[in-house]
mmCIF file of C-alpha atoms in Angstrom:
data_model
loop_
_atom_site.group_PDB
_atom_site.id
_atom_site.type_symbol
_atom_site.label_atom_id
_atom_site.label_comp_id
_atom_site.label_asym_id
_atom_site.label_seq_id
_atom_site.Cartn_x
_atom_site.Cartn_y
_atom_site.Cartn_z
ATOM 1 C CA MET A 1 103.040 133.242 124.511
ATOM 2 C CA LYS A 2 106.822 133.139 124.235
ATOM 3 C CA ARG A 3 106.538 131.142 121.024
ATOM 4 C CA LYS A 4 104.213 133.773 119.531
ATOM 5 C CA ILE A 5 106.583 136.581 120.526
ATOM 6 C CA TYR A 6 109.516 134.685 118.994
ATOM 7 C CA HIS A 7 107.472 134.069 115.836
ATOM 8 C CA ASN A 8 106.594 137.757 115.499
ATOM 9 C CA LEU A 9 110.182 138.828 116.131
ATOM 10 C CA LEU A 10 111.360 136.369 113.474
ATOM 11 C CA ILE A 11 108.890 137.833 110.958
ATOM 12 C CA ILE A 12 110.007 141.370 111.782
ATOM 13 C CA GLY A 13 113.681 140.374 111.539
ATOM 14 C CA LEU A 14 113.321 138.621 108.181
ATOM 15 C CA PHE A 15 111.157 141.432 106.800
ATOM 16 C CA THR A 16 113.754 144.006 107.845
ATOM 17 C CA ILE A 17 116.601 141.991 106.296
ATOM 18 C CA VAL A 18 114.782 141.667 102.971
ATOM 19 C CA CYS A 19 113.804 145.348 102.844
ATOM 20 C CA LEU A 20 117.336 146.507 103.672
ATOM 21 C CA THR A 21 119.094 144.139 101.263
ATOM 22 C CA TRP A 22 116.697 144.793 98.382
ATOM 23 C CA GLY A 23 116.667 148.514 99.116
ATOM 24 C CA THR A 24 120.453 148.821 99.136
ATOM 25 C CA THR A 25 120.935 146.559 96.102
ATOM 26 C CA TRP A 26 120.243 149.373 93.656
ATOM 27 C CA VAL A 27 122.841 151.713 95.126
ATOM 28 C CA ALA A 28 125.364 148.838 95.134
ATOM 29 C CA MET A 29 124.664 148.183 91.443
ATOM 30 C CA LYS A 30 125.173 151.870 90.671
ATOM 31 C CA ILE A 31 128.559 151.793 92.404
ATOM 32 C CA THR A 32 129.497 148.569 90.603
ATOM 33 C CA VAL A 33 128.906 149.802 87.048
ATOM 34 C CA SER A 34 130.898 152.968 87.688
ATOM 35 C CA THR A 35 134.085 150.994 86.926
ATOM 36 C CA VAL A 36 133.128 147.398 86.031
ATOM 37 C CA PRO A 37 131.380 146.479 82.730
ATOM 38 C CA PRO A 38 127.870 145.048 83.295
ATOM 39 C CA ILE A 39 128.308 141.527 81.867
ATOM 40 C CA PHE A 40 131.592 140.918 83.664
ATOM 41 C CA ALA A 41 130.252 142.425 86.900
ATOM 42 C CA THR A 42 127.141 140.234 86.823
ATOM 43 C CA GLY A 43 129.303 137.169 86.255
ATOM 44 C CA LEU A 44 131.473 138.026 89.255
ATOM 45 C CA ARG A 45 128.328 138.608 91.304
ATOM 46 C CA PHE A 46 127.100 135.077 90.695
ATOM 47 C CA LEU A 47 130.546 133.576 91.189
ATOM 48 C CA CYS A 48 130.541 135.175 94.646
ATOM 49 C CA ALA A 49 127.124 133.710 95.446
ATOM 50 C CA ALA A 50 127.502 130.235 93.921
ATOM 51 C CA PRO A 51 129.991 128.632 96.383
ATOM 52 C CA LEU A 52 127.890 129.582 99.405
ATOM 53 C CA LEU A 53 124.684 128.396 97.723
ATOM 54 C CA LEU A 54 126.325 125.081 96.781
ATOM 55 C CA LEU A 55 127.521 124.579 100.353
ATOM 56 C CA LEU A 56 124.077 125.362 101.734
ATOM 57 C CA ALA A 57 122.488 122.970 99.235
ATOM 58 C CA ARG A 58 124.868 120.241 100.323
ATOM 59 C CA TYR A 59 124.212 120.957 103.999
ATOM 60 C CA LYS A 60 120.436 120.883 103.469
ATOM 61 C CA LYS A 61 120.773 117.883 101.125
ATOM 62 C CA ALA A 62 118.929 119.761 98.402
ATOM 63 C CA PRO A 63 119.442 118.279 94.908
ATOM 64 C CA LEU A 64 121.432 120.436 92.521
ATOM 65 C CA LEU A 65 119.514 119.269 89.468
ATOM 66 C CA PHE A 66 115.826 119.826 88.836
ATOM 67 C CA PRO A 67 113.649 116.683 88.685
ATOM 68 C CA SER A 68 113.818 114.471 85.590
ATOM 69 C CA GLY A 69 112.182 116.186 82.638
ATOM 70 C CA GLN A 70 112.909 119.649 84.046
ATOM 71 C CA PHE A 71 116.546 119.966 82.982
ATOM 72 C CA GLY A 72 115.612 122.151 80.017
ATOM 73 C CA PHE A 73 113.695 124.453 82.313
ATOM 74 C CA GLN A 74 116.698 124.634 84.648
ATOM 75 C CA LEU A 75 118.726 125.900 81.700
ATOM 76 C CA CYS A 76 115.996 128.484 81.025
ATOM 77 C CA VAL A 77 116.217 129.575 84.679
ATOM 78 C CA THR A 78 119.984 129.977 84.305
ATOM 79 C CA LEU A 79 119.623 132.169 81.218
ATOM 80 C CA PHE A 80 116.325 133.997 81.620
ATOM 81 C CA TYR A 81 116.119 134.421 85.385
ATOM 82 C CA PHE A 82 119.795 134.864 86.279
ATOM 83 C CA ALA A 83 122.158 135.625 83.397
ATOM 84 C CA ILE A 84 120.232 137.949 81.084
ATOM 85 C CA PRO A 85 117.926 139.960 83.389
ATOM 86 C CA PHE A 86 120.559 140.643 86.051
ATOM 87 C CA THR A 87 122.909 141.866 83.319
ATOM 88 C CA LEU A 88 120.129 144.098 81.995
ATOM 89 C CA MET A 89 119.669 145.508 85.514
ATOM 90 C CA LEU A 90 123.316 146.543 85.729
ATOM 91 C CA TYR A 91 123.232 147.891 82.172
ATOM 92 C CA GLY A 92 120.103 149.862 83.021
ATOM 93 C CA GLU A 93 121.712 151.353 86.100
ATOM 94 C CA ARG A 94 124.429 152.830 83.927
ATOM 95 C CA TYR A 95 121.869 155.252 82.519
ATOM 96 C CA THR A 96 119.275 155.677 85.272
ATOM 97 C CA SER A 97 119.305 156.605 88.916
ATOM 98 C CA SER A 98 119.146 153.818 91.472
ATOM 99 C CA SER A 99 115.869 155.359 92.700
ATOM 100 C CA LEU A 100 114.170 155.040 89.311
ATOM 101 C CA ALA A 101 115.559 151.527 88.829
ATOM 102 C CA SER A 102 114.055 150.397 92.137
ATOM 103 C CA ILE A 103 110.665 151.899 91.267
ATOM 104 C CA ILE A 104 110.636 150.120 87.909
ATOM 105 C CA PHE A 105 111.419 146.812 89.585
ATOM 106 C CA ALA A 106 108.697 147.378 92.183
ATOM 107 C CA THR A 107 106.225 146.819 89.328
ATOM 108 C CA MET A 108 107.007 143.100 89.493
ATOM 109 C CA PRO A 109 103.640 142.223 91.126
ATOM 110 C CA ALA A 110 101.841 144.087 88.318
ATOM 111 C CA ALA A 111 103.867 142.271 85.657
ATOM 112 C CA VAL A 112 103.276 138.881 87.292
ATOM 113 C CA LEU A 113 99.528 139.525 87.534
ATOM 114 C CA THR A 114 99.322 140.592 83.879
ATOM 115 C CA LEU A 115 101.200 137.526 82.645
ATOM 116 C CA SER A 116 99.216 135.227 84.949
ATOM 117 C CA LEU A 117 96.044 136.510 83.320
ATOM 118 C CA ILE A 118 97.456 135.972 79.831
ATOM 119 C CA ILE A 119 99.465 132.761 80.209
ATOM 120 C CA LEU A 120 97.776 130.885 83.060
ATOM 121 C CA ARG A 121 94.269 132.243 82.412
ATOM 122 C CA GLU A 122 93.980 133.104 86.082
ATOM 123 C CA ARG A 123 91.109 135.255 87.243
ATOM 124 C CA ALA A 124 91.647 138.652 88.784
ATOM 125 C CA THR A 125 89.383 140.603 91.095
ATOM 126 C CA VAL A 126 88.078 144.043 90.240
ATOM 127 C CA ARG A 127 90.372 145.378 92.985
ATOM 128 C CA GLN A 128 93.418 143.811 91.333
ATOM 129 C CA ILE A 129 92.486 145.184 87.914
ATOM 130 C CA LEU A 130 92.045 148.628 89.478
ATOM 131 C CA GLY A 131 95.447 148.312 91.156
ATOM 132 C CA LEU A 132 97.002 147.218 87.868
ATOM 133 C CA ALA A 133 95.574 150.245 86.072
ATOM 134 C CA ILE A 134 96.722 152.651 88.809
ATOM 135 C CA SER A 135 100.261 151.243 89.005
ATOM 136 C CA ILE A 136 100.793 151.178 85.230
ATOM 137 C CA ALA A 137 99.369 154.684 84.764
ATOM 138 C CA THR A 138 101.444 156.229 87.551
ATOM 139 C CA LEU A 139 104.613 154.412 86.443
ATOM 140 C CA SER A 140 104.084 155.755 82.923
ATOM 141 C CA ILE A 141 103.821 159.302 84.261
ATOM 142 C CA ILE A 142 106.904 158.812 86.470
ATOM 143 C CA LEU A 143 108.888 157.547 83.474
ATOM 144 C CA TRP A 144 107.679 160.535 81.454
ATOM 145 C CA TYR A 145 108.843 162.969 84.148
ATOM 146 C CA GLU A 146 112.197 161.222 84.608
ATOM 147 C CA GLY A 147 112.693 160.967 80.845
ATOM 148 C CA HIS A 148 113.142 164.742 80.819
ATOM 149 C CA SER A 149 115.890 164.684 83.448
ATOM 150 C CA GLY A 150 118.603 165.150 80.836
ATOM 151 C CA ILE A 151 120.537 161.980 81.679
ATOM 152 C CA LYS A 152 122.211 160.706 78.511
ATOM 153 C CA ASN A 153 120.828 157.438 77.128
ATOM 154 C CA GLN A 154 118.334 157.181 79.986
ATOM 155 C CA LEU A 155 115.735 155.662 77.641
ATOM 156 C CA CYS A 156 118.122 152.751 76.963
ATOM 157 C CA GLY A 157 118.457 152.172 80.697
ATOM 158 C CA ILE A 158 114.692 152.273 81.246
ATOM 159 C CA VAL A 159 114.067 149.796 78.406
ATOM 160 C CA ALA A 160 116.749 147.440 79.785
ATOM 161 C CA LEU A 161 115.178 147.508 83.261
ATOM 162 C CA LEU A 162 111.673 146.935 81.875
ATOM 163 C CA MET A 163 112.964 143.958 79.889
ATOM 164 C CA ALA A 164 114.528 142.547 83.067
ATOM 165 C CA VAL A 165 111.202 142.905 84.904
ATOM 166 C CA LEU A 166 109.378 141.191 82.028
ATOM 167 C CA MET A 167 111.816 138.259 81.982
ATOM 168 C CA HIS A 168 111.611 137.774 85.733
ATOM 169 C CA ALA A 169 107.826 137.976 85.626
ATOM 170 C CA ILE A 170 107.668 135.327 82.893
ATOM 171 C CA MET A 171 109.894 133.027 84.930
ATOM 172 C CA TYR A 172 107.811 133.606 88.081
ATOM 173 C CA VAL A 173 104.662 132.650 86.173
ATOM 174 C CA GLN A 174 106.319 129.567 84.699
ATOM 175 C CA CYS A 175 107.505 128.551 88.156
ATOM 176 C CA LYS A 176 103.907 128.448 89.345
ATOM 177 C CA LYS A 177 103.501 125.441 87.048
ATOM 178 C CA ARG A 178 106.977 123.918 86.971
ATOM 179 C CA CYS A 179 108.691 124.516 90.318
ATOM 180 C CA ILE A 180 106.281 122.917 92.761
ATOM 181 C CA GLY A 181 108.363 120.958 95.255
ATOM 182 C CA ILE A 182 111.709 122.337 94.023
ATOM 183 C CA SER A 183 113.888 123.709 96.831
ATOM 184 C CA VAL A 184 114.869 127.373 96.732
ATOM 185 C CA LEU A 185 118.490 126.195 97.003
ATOM 186 C CA SER A 186 118.056 123.895 94.003
ATOM 187 C CA TYR A 187 116.546 126.821 92.101
ATOM 188 C CA ASN A 188 119.470 129.133 92.889
ATOM 189 C CA ALA A 189 122.673 127.108 93.386
ATOM 190 C CA LEU A 190 123.555 125.504 90.049
ATOM 191 C CA PRO A 191 121.939 128.247 87.914
ATOM 192 C CA SER A 192 124.001 130.851 89.797
ATOM 193 C CA LEU A 193 127.178 128.899 89.087
ATOM 194 C CA GLY A 194 126.261 128.428 85.432
ATOM 195 C CA ALA A 195 125.362 132.102 84.988
ATOM 196 C CA GLY A 196 128.553 133.149 86.769
ATOM 197 C CA VAL A 197 130.853 131.063 84.565
ATOM 198 C CA LEU A 198 128.991 132.039 81.365
ATOM 199 C CA LEU A 199 128.872 135.773 82.059
ATOM 200 C CA THR A 200 132.413 136.066 83.393
ATOM 201 C CA THR A 201 133.677 134.398 80.222
ATOM 202 C CA LEU A 202 131.488 136.548 77.968
ATOM 203 C CA GLY A 203 132.449 139.602 80.001
ATOM 204 C CA LEU A 204 136.025 139.310 78.802
ATOM 205 C CA THR A 205 134.737 140.525 75.407
ATOM 206 C CA GLU A 206 133.953 143.842 77.139
ATOM 207 C CA SER A 207 137.728 144.251 77.620
ATOM 208 C CA PRO A 208 137.440 145.055 81.341
ATOM 209 C CA ASN A 209 140.217 147.321 82.536
ATOM 210 C CA PHE A 210 141.169 145.695 85.833
ATOM 211 C CA SER A 211 143.383 148.622 86.794
ATOM 212 C CA THR A 212 140.340 150.910 86.952
ATOM 213 C CA PHE A 213 138.315 148.633 89.252
ATOM 214 C CA THR A 214 137.835 150.427 92.541
ATOM 215 C CA SER A 215 137.650 148.764 95.942
ATOM 216 C CA GLN A 216 134.120 150.184 96.291
ATOM 217 C CA SER A 217 133.014 148.458 93.078
ATOM 218 C CA LEU A 218 134.526 145.129 94.092
ATOM 219 C CA LEU A 219 132.972 145.345 97.551
ATOM 220 C CA SER A 220 129.641 146.163 95.921
ATOM 221 C CA ILE A 221 129.898 143.061 93.713
ATOM 222 C CA SER A 222 130.601 140.942 96.787
ATOM 223 C CA TYR A 223 127.664 142.565 98.558
ATOM 224 C CA LEU A 224 125.346 141.883 95.619
ATOM 225 C CA GLY A 225 126.446 138.268 95.413
ATOM 226 C CA ILE A 226 126.663 137.243 99.049
ATOM 227 C CA VAL A 227 124.437 139.572 101.069
ATOM 228 C CA ALA A 228 121.681 140.346 98.533
ATOM 229 C CA GLY A 229 121.999 137.277 96.314
ATOM 230 C CA VAL A 230 122.151 134.723 99.108
ATOM 231 C CA GLY A 231 121.026 136.356 102.344
ATOM 232 C CA GLY A 232 118.252 138.497 100.857
ATOM 233 C CA VAL A 233 116.789 135.747 98.688
ATOM 234 C CA LEU A 234 116.833 133.088 101.417
ATOM 235 C CA ALA A 235 115.364 135.560 103.912
ATOM 236 C CA TYR A 236 112.498 136.370 101.527
ATOM 237 C CA PHE A 237 111.619 132.727 100.897
ATOM 238 C CA SER A 238 111.848 132.023 104.631
ATOM 239 C CA LEU A 239 109.536 134.975 105.265
ATOM 240 C CA GLN A 240 107.021 133.606 102.766
ATOM 241 C CA LYS A 241 106.928 130.306 104.650
ATOM 242 C CA ILE A 242 106.083 131.761 108.072
ATOM 243 C CA THR A 243 103.686 134.590 107.229
ATOM 244 C CA GLN A 244 100.901 135.462 104.820
ATOM 245 C CA PRO A 245 101.964 136.101 101.197
ATOM 246 C CA PHE A 246 100.553 139.628 101.351
ATOM 247 C CA LYS A 247 102.669 140.545 104.374
ATOM 248 C CA ALA A 248 105.814 139.122 102.764
ATOM 249 C CA SER A 249 105.087 140.968 99.517
ATOM 250 C CA LEU A 250 104.951 144.301 101.334
ATOM 251 C CA VAL A 251 108.726 144.443 100.810
ATOM 252 C CA PHE A 252 107.831 145.752 97.335
ATOM 253 C CA MET A 253 106.402 148.817 99.081
ATOM 254 C CA ILE A 254 109.445 149.432 101.245
ATOM 255 C CA PHE A 255 112.585 148.789 99.190
ATOM 256 C CA PRO A 256 111.982 151.608 96.649
ATOM 257 C CA ILE A 257 111.621 154.070 99.534
ATOM 258 C CA ILE A 258 114.900 152.859 101.062
ATOM 259 C CA SER A 259 116.609 153.174 97.686
ATOM 260 C CA ILE A 260 115.337 156.734 97.202
ATOM 261 C CA ILE A 261 116.496 157.778 100.675
ATOM 262 C CA LEU A 262 119.956 156.260 100.120
ATOM 263 C CA ASP A 263 120.241 157.854 96.687
ATOM 264 C CA ASN A 264 119.542 161.247 98.231
ATOM 265 C CA ILE A 265 122.031 160.696 101.059
ATOM 266 C CA ILE A 266 124.832 159.416 98.827
ATOM 267 C CA ASN A 267 124.304 161.392 95.623
ATOM 268 C CA GLY A 268 122.359 164.380 96.893
ATOM 269 C CA SER A 269 119.526 163.747 94.424
ATOM 270 C CA SER A 270 117.377 160.939 93.115
ATOM 271 C CA ILE A 271 114.098 161.557 91.313
ATOM 272 C CA SER A 272 111.953 164.629 90.771
ATOM 273 C CA TYR A 273 109.523 165.933 93.364
ATOM 274 C CA GLN A 274 106.622 165.066 91.054
ATOM 275 C CA SER A 275 107.793 161.440 90.869
ATOM 276 C CA VAL A 276 108.064 161.216 94.650
ATOM 277 C CA ILE A 277 104.434 162.376 94.968
ATOM 278 C CA LEU A 278 103.329 159.907 92.275
ATOM 279 C CA LEU A 279 104.988 157.142 94.264
ATOM 280 C CA ILE A 280 102.023 157.279 96.679
ATOM 281 C CA PRO A 281 99.323 156.186 94.176
ATOM 282 C CA PHE A 282 101.840 153.863 92.511
ATOM 283 C CA LEU A 283 102.459 151.923 95.730
ATOM 284 C CA PHE A 284 98.755 151.994 96.548
ATOM 285 C CA GLY A 285 98.107 150.292 93.209
ATOM 286 C CA ILE A 286 100.654 147.603 94.024
ATOM 287 C CA ILE A 287 98.982 147.014 97.398
ATOM 288 C CA LEU A 288 95.638 146.488 95.636
ATOM 289 C CA ILE A 289 97.279 143.903 93.387
ATOM 290 C CA LEU A 290 98.934 142.014 96.226
ATOM 291 C CA TYR A 291 96.203 142.013 98.850
ATOM 292 C CA ARG A 292 94.217 138.824 99.302
ATOM 293 C CA TYR A 293 91.182 138.684 101.516
ATOM 294 C CA PRO A 294 91.619 136.028 104.210
ATOM 295 C CA ALA A 295 89.747 132.838 103.482
ATOM 296 C CA ARG A 296 86.472 132.513 105.354
ATOM 297 C CA PRO A 297 86.156 129.532 107.653
ATOM 298 C CA ASN A 298 83.747 126.849 106.531
ATOM 299 C CA ALA A 299 80.420 126.841 108.274
ATOM 300 C CA SER A 300 80.128 124.030 110.761
#
């Protein structure tokens, strides 16, 4: 009984950590790009995360390199999971609200399902296809409403965020085939370091004005790297190990709501009333995509 209570409390604790870190990430990114250029900021983010990830990998005796024959894919992870999409996220947040950015990224399950159907030839249930149609349709309407908000260059920000979602979804699908048996620390440690060094160096071409960096922006970068980039990611993978995938994936329902609430508290506004209402069918569509019926026991 005590073990079950401890297990349930652990699930609740990890779920809460993931929801809070992922929900606050978008506001932190918005604060970051207010004074720090996106490439340079993303590089600093990964340089904050890399030392802790390397230490954890050493402590857990997780290999830094992918298995033989997978080194090329590890480079792809560095570029197309870490360096490019996370830069696109920060770039996108320059021109969109943190609320809209979080909603766009909540479409990840829909993007992964679509690419799994195309690339892996996986089968989808009628329920999943219905959820896919609902989520894509409602997101399109939300983007249409928010596109008339008058924010300058908002379309550029939306496109950047959609590209980041697409890249992450492609890497998730590829990992279904290539990352079996690879530790989460192996997946994150060396690629984070590589992305950090690469982006910080490239970020110097943005001519960052260090005198304009605010303490809030620098604290936000540290938060993104250490709390969200290390704590949030490890908490999510730990959650996946001790509970059903559907329950772990429910974080995609919660973190946009947290982001919207924070955006309203901090900035006094977030997205239109129509978009908030459309969030209900949008999240319902994502639930339909994620839900898996429990396997039936074999007849004895």
